[in-house]
GROMACS .gro file of C-alpha atoms in nm:
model
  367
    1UNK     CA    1   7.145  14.379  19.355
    2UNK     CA    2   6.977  14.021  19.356
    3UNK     CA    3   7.132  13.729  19.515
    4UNK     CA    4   7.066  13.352  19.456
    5UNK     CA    5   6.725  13.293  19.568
    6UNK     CA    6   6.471  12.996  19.527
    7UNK     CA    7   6.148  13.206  19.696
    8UNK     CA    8   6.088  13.449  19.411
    9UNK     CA    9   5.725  13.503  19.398
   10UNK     CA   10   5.531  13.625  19.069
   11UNK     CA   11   5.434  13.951  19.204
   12UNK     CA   12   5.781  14.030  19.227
   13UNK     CA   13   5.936  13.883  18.905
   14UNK     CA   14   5.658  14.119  18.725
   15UNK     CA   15   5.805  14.432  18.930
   16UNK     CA   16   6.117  14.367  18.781
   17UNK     CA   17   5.986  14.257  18.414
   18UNK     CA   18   5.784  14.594  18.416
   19UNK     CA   19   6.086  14.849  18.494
   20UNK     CA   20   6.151  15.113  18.310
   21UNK     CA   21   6.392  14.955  18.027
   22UNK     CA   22   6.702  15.112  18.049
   23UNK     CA   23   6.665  15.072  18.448
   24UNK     CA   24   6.565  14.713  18.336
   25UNK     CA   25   6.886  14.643  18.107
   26UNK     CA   26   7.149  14.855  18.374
   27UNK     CA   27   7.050  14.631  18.639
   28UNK     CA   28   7.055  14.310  18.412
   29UNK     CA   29   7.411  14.411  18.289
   30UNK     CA   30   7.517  14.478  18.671
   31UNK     CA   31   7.434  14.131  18.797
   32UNK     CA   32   7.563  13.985  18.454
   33UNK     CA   33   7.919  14.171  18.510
   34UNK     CA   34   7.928  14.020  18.874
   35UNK     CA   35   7.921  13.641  18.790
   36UNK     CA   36   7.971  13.593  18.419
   37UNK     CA   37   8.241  13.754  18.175
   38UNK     CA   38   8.089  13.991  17.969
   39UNK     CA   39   8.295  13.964  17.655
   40UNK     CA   40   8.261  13.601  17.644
   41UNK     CA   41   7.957  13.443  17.449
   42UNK     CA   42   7.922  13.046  17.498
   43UNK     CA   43   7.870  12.871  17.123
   44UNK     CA   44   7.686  12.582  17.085
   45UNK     CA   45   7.567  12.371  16.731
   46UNK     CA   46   7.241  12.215  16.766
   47UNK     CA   47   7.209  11.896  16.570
   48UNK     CA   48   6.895  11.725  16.459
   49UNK     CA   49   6.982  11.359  16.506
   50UNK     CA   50   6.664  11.237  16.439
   51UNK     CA   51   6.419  11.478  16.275
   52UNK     CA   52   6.011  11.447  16.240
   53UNK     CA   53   5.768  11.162  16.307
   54UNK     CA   54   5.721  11.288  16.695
   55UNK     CA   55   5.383  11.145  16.834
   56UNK     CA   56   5.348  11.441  17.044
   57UNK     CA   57   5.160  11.779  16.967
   58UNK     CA   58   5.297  12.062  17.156
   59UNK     CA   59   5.128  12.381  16.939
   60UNK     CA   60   5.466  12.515  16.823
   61UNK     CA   61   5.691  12.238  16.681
   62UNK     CA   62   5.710  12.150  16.314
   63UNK     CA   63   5.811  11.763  16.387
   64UNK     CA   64   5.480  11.693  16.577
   65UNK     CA   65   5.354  11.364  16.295
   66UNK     CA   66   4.987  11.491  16.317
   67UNK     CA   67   5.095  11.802  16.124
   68UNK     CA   68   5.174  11.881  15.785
   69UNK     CA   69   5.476  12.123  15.813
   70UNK     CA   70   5.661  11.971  15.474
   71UNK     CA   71   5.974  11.914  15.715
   72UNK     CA   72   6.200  11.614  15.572
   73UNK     CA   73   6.184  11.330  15.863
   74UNK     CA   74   6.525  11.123  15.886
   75UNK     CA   75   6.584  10.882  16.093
   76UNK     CA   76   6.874  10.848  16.340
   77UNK     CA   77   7.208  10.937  16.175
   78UNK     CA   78   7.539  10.762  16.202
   79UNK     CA   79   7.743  10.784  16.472
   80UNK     CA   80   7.993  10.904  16.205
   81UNK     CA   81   7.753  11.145  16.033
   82UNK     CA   82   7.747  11.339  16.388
   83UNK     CA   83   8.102  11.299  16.447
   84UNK     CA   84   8.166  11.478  16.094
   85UNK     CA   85   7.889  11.777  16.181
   86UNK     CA   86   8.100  11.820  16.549
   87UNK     CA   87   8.424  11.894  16.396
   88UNK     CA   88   8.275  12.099  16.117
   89UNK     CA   89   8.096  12.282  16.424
   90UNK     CA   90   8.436  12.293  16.607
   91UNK     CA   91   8.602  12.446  16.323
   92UNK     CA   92   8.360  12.708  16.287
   93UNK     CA   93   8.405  12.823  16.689
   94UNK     CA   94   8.135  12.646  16.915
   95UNK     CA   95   8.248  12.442  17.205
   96UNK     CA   96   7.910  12.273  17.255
   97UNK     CA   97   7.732  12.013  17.018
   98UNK     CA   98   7.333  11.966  17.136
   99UNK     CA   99   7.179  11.666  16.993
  100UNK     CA  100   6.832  11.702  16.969
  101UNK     CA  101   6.605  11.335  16.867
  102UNK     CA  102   6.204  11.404  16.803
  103UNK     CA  103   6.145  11.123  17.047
  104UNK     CA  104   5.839  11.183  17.325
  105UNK     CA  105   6.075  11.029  17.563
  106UNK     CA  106   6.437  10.766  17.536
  107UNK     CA  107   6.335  10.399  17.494
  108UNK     CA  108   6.618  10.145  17.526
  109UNK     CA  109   6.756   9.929  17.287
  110UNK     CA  110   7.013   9.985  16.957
  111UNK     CA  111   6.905  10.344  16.914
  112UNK     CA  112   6.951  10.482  17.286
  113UNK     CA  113   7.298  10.301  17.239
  114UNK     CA  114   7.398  10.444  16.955
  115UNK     CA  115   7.315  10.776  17.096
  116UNK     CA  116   7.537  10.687  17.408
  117UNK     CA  117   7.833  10.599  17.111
  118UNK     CA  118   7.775  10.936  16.983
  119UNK     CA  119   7.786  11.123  17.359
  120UNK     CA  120   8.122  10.940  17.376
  121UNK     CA  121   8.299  11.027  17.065
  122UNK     CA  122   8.185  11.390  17.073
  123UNK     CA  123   8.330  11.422  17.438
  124UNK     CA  124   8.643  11.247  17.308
  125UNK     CA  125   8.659  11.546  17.027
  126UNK     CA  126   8.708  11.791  17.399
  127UNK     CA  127   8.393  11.918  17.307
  128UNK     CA  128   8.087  11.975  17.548
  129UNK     CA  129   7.796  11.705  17.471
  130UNK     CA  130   7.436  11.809  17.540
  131UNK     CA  131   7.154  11.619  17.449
  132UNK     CA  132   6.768  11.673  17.439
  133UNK     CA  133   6.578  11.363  17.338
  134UNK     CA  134   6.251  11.428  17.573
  135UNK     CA  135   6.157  11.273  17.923
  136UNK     CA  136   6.436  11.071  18.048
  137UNK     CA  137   6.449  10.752  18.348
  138UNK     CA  138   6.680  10.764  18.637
  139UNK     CA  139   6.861  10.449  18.446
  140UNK     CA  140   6.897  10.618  18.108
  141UNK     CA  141   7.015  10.951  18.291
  142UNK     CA  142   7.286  10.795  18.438
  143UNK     CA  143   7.387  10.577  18.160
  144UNK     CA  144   7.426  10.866  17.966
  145UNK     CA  145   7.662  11.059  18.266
  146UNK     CA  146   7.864  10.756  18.164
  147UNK     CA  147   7.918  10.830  17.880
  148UNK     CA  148   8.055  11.152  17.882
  149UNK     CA  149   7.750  11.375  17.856
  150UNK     CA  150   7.762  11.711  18.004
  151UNK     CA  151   7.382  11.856  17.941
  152UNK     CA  152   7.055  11.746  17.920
  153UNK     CA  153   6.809  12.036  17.787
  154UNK     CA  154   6.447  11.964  17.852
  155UNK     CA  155   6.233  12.269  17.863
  156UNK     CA  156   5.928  12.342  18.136
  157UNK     CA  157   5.873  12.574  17.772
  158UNK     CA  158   5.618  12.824  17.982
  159UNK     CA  159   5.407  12.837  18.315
  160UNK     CA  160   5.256  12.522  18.440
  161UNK     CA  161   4.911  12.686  18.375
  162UNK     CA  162   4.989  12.800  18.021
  163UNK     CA  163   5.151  12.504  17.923
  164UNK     CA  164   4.820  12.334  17.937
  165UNK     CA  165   4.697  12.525  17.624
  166UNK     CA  166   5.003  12.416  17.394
  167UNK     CA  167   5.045  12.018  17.494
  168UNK     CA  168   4.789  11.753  17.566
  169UNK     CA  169   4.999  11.494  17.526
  170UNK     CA  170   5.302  11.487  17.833
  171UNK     CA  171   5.224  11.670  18.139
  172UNK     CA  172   5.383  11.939  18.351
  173UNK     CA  173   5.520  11.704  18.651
  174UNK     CA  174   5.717  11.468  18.338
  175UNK     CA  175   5.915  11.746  18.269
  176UNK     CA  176   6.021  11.810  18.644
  177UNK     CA  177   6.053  11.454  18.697
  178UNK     CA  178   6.338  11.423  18.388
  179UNK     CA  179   6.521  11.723  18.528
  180UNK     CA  180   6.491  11.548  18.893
  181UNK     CA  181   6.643  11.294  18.712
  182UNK     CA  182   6.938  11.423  18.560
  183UNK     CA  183   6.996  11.567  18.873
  184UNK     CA  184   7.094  11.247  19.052
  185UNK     CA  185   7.366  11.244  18.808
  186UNK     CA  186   7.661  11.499  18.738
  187UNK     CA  187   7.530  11.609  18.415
  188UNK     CA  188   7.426  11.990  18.407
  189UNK     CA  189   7.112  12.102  18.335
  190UNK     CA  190   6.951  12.321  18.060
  191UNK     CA  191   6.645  12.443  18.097
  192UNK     CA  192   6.429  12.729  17.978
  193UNK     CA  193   6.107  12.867  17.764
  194UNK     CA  194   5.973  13.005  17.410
  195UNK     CA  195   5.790  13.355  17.421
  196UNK     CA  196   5.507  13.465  17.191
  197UNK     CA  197   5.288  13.181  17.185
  198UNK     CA  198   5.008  13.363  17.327
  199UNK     CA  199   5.117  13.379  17.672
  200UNK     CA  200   5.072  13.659  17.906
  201UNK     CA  201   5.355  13.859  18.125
  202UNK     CA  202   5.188  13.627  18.437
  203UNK     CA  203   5.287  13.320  18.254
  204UNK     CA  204   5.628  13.438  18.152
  205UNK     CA  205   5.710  13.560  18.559
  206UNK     CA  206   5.524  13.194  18.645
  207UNK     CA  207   5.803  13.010  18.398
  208UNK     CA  208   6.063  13.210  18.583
  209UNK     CA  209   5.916  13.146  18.930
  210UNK     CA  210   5.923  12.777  18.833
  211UNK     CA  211   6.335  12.731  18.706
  212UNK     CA  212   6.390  12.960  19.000
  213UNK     CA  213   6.258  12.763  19.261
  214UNK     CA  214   6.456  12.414  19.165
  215UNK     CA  215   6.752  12.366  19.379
  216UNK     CA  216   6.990  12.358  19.236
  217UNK     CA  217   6.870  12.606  18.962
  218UNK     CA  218   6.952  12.552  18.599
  219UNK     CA  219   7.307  12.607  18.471
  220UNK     CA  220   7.165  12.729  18.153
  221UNK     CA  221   6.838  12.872  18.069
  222UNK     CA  222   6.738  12.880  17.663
  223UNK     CA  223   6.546  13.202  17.666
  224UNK     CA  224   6.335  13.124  17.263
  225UNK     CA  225   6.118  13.326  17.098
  226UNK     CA  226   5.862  13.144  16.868
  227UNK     CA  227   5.901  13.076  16.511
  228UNK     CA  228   5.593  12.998  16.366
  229UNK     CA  229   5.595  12.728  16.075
  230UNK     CA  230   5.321  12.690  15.824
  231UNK     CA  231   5.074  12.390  15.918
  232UNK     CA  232   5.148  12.403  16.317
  233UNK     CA  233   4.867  12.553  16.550
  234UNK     CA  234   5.096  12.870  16.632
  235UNK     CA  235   5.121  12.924  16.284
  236UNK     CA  236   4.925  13.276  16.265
  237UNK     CA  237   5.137  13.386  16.615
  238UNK     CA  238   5.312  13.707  16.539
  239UNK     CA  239   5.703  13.762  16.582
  240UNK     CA  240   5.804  13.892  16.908
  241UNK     CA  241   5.913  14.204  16.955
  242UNK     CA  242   6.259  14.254  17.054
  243UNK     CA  243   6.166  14.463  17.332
  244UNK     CA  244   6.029  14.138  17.513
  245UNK     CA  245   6.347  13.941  17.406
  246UNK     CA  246   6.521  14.185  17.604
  247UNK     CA  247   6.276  14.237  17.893
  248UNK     CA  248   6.263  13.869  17.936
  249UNK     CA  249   6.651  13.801  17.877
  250UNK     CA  250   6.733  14.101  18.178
  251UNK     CA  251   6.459  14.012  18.377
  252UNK     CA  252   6.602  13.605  18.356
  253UNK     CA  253   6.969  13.710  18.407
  254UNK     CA  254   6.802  13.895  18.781
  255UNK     CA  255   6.605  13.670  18.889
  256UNK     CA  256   6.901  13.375  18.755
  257UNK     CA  257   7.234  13.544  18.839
  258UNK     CA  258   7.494  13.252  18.813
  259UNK     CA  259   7.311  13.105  18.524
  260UNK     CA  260   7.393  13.124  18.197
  261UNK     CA  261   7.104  13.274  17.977
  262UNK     CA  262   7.058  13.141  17.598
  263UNK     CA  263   6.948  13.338  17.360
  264UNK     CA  264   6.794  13.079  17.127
  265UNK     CA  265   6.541  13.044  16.885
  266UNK     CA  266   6.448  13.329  16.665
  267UNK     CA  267   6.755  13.530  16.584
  268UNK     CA  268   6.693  13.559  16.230
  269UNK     CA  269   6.431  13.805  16.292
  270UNK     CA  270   6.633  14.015  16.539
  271UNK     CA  271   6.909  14.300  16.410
  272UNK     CA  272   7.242  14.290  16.498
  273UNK     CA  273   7.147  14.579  16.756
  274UNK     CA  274   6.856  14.404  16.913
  275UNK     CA  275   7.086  14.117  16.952
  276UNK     CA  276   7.339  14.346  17.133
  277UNK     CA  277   7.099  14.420  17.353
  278UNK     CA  278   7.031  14.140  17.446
  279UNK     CA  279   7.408  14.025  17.514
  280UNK     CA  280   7.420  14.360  17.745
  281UNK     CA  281   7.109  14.242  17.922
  282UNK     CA  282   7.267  13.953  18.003
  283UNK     CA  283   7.268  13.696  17.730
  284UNK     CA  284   7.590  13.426  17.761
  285UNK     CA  285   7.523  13.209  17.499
  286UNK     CA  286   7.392  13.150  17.181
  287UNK     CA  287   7.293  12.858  16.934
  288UNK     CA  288   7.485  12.886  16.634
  289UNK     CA  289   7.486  12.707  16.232
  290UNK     CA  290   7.188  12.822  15.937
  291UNK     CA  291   6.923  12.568  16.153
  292UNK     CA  292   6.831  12.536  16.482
  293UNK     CA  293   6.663  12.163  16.486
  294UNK     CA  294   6.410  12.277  16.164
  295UNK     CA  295   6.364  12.608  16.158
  296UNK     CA  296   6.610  12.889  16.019
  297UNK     CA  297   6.926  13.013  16.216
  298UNK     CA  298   7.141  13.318  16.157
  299UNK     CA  299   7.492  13.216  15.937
  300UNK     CA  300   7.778  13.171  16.174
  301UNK     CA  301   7.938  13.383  15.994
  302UNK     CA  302   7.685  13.654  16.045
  303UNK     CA  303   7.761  13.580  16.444
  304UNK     CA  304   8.150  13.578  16.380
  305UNK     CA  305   8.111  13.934  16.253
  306UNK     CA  306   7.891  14.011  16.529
  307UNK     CA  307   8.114  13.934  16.792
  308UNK     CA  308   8.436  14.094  16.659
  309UNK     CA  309   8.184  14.456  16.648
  310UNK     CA  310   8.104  14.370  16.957
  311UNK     CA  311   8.422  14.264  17.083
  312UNK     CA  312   8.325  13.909  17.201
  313UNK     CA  313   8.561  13.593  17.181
  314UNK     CA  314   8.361  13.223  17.179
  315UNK     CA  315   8.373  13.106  17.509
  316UNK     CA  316   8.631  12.758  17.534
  317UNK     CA  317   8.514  12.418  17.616
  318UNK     CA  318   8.454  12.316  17.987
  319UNK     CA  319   8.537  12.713  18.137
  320UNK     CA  320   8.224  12.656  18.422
  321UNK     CA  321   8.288  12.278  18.481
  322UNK     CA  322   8.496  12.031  18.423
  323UNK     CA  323   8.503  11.741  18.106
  324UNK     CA  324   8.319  11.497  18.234
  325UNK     CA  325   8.519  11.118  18.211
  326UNK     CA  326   8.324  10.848  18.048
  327UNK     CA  327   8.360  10.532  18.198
  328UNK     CA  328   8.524  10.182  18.026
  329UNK     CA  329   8.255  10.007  17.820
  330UNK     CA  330   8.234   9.717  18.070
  331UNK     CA  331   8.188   9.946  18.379
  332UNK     CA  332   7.855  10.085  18.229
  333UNK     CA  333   7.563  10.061  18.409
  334UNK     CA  334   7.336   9.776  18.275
  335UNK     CA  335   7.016   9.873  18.076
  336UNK     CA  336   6.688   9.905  18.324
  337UNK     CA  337   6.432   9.659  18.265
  338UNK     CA  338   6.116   9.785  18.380
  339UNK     CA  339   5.999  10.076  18.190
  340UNK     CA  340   5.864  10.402  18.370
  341UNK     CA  341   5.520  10.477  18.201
  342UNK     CA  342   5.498  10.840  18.159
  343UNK     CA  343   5.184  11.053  18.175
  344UNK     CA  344   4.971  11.162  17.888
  345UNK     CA  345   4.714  11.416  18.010
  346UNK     CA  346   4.328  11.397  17.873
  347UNK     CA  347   4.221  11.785  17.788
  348UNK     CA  348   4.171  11.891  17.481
  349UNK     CA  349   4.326  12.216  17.275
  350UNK     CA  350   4.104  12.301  17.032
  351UNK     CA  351   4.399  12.475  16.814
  352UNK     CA  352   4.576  12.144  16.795
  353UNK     CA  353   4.286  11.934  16.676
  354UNK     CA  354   4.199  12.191  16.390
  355UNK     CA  355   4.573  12.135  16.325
  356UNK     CA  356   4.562  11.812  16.298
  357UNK     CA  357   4.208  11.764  16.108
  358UNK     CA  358   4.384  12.110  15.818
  359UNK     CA  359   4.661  11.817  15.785
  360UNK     CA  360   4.483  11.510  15.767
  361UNK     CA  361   4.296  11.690  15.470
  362UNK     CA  362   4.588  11.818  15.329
  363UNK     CA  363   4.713  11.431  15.298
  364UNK     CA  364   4.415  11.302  15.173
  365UNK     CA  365   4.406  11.563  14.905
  366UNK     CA  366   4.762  11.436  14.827
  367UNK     CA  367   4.666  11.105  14.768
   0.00000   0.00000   0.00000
């Protein structure tokens, strides 16, 4: 039975990967029994704070600006707008409200503070506040430990190798750098990948070998599989199959034992007994609401019924960590002034650019 180890090498995350399933799953729900409670599923609501109009092109997101996805853009919402969608999310059972902005990375001024406004009155609702608003300074990490926050997701989203075939425009060592970042701070980190983009096994064992080897590892890992929207360059990617879902939940929950695994994008095209197996497999957490970010989301009440088959109760607020305290307005730490310039690497994806050519037709045509 595994251990916590930082030295997992890809050879051996694709031993595991390639077990015999059931061998696979048994092991999976072993280590998951050891360190996490089996009949209790963490629920979070993912909010779009600030949807579309992102300057960057990764291959499978529907709020990159240089594609035509149809997606309404909105700019930030109110700090009482959010406060409304956590309570209606508390209501409904989740202890966790994820803001996500379609920002390349945080700049600071008004809009970073109003997002610091809403990290404060969303911890003040004894809710857990997690936020993903791309790469992130030292300064603006700990501003926003300040203010209550509790997570910051920022995906590595596949091997360092593949990754280079869905984004041109951030590189690899930004993303380490943010997590480094929110490391320095007591806010937890959330970390993890999307399957089916066209990546091979290697790159899904290289992802794996990657979150593994930070120290300390990742207290959660979102574990997606891709939705592919109309107008993106993953469009014509076909659904996973819930066999990898599972493979690459168990195989995660080994080589990860204390962290919590996320099963996260692209429910709605997995059955209630797919998604089963993936809870036995090791699976703590899920994202729930009719939309994660843009794309479609099973009903909570859909994962409400689920549970009480399956005889899971929603996970409370703050049961692996404490709530974090924000700090008086006038103890904050000041605003950085010198900005960080962040990378934006050269290559070229041809899938992308015919992306981005099908859309600039498609608004010229509108014209």
């Amino acid at each position: 039975m595994s251990e916590l180890r930082h030295d997992w090498t890809k050879e051996e995350i694709l031993e595991i990967y390639n077990r015999p399933l059931l061998d696979l799953v048994y092991e999976a729900a072993s280590i998951h029994r050891k360190y996490h409670n089996p009949n209790e599923v963490q629920v979070s609501t993912l909010l779009s704070i600030k949807t579309g109009g992102c300057p960057e092109d990764c291959g499978y997101c529907p709020q990159a600006a240089r594609y035509h996805t149809d997606i309404e853009t909105n700019d930030l919402m109110t700090v009482q707008q959010v406060k409304a969608q956590a309570l209606r999310a508390k209501s409904s059972g989740s202890s966790r409200v994820c803001m996500g902005a379609a920002w390349r990375n945080v700049e600071d001024g008004p809009e970073f503070d109003q997002v610091l406004d809403m990290v404060r009155t969303i911890n003040s609702l004894d809710m857990e506040v997690c936020c993903t608003l791309g790469m992130l300074t030292e300064n603006q990490a700990q501003r926003l430990a300040e203010a209550g926050l509790y997570a910051y997701n920022h995906n590595l989203d596949s091997s360092e190798e593949y990754y280079k075939e869905i984004i041109s425009t951030r590189g690899w060592e930004d993303r380490l750098e943010t997590l480094k970042n929110v490391r320095k701070t007591n806010v937890t980190v959330c970390s993890g990948g999307i399957i089916g983009m066209g990546e091979s096994i290697e790159d899904r064992a290289g992802m794996l070998v990657a979150l593994s080897s930070l120290s300390p590892q990742p207290e959660s890992v979102p574990i997606n599989a891709l939705v592919s929207v109309e107008g993106t360059p993953l469009e014509e990617q076909q659904v996973v199959p819930i066999w990898d879902m599972i493979r690459m939940v168990a195989t995660t929950r080994i080589v990860l034992p204390t962290t919590t695994v996320r099963l996260s994008a692209g429910r709605t095209e997995m059955s209630k007994e797919g998604q089963a197996f993936c809870f036995l497999a090791g699976a703590g957490s899920i994202f729930a609401g009719d939309k994660l970010l843009t794309t479609p989301n099973p009903d909570v009440n859909e994962d409400m019924e689920l549970f009480n088959i399956l005889g899971i109760n929603p996970m409370k607020p703050y049961a692996k960590g404490a709530k974090p305290q924000p700090l008086p307005m006038d103890e904050m730490t000041p605003e950085e002034g010198e900005k960080v310039k962040w990378s934006r690497p050269k290559h070229r994806i041809e899938k992308n650019v015919e992306a981005t050519k099908k859309a600039n037709q498609k608004r010229k045509e509108a014209i």
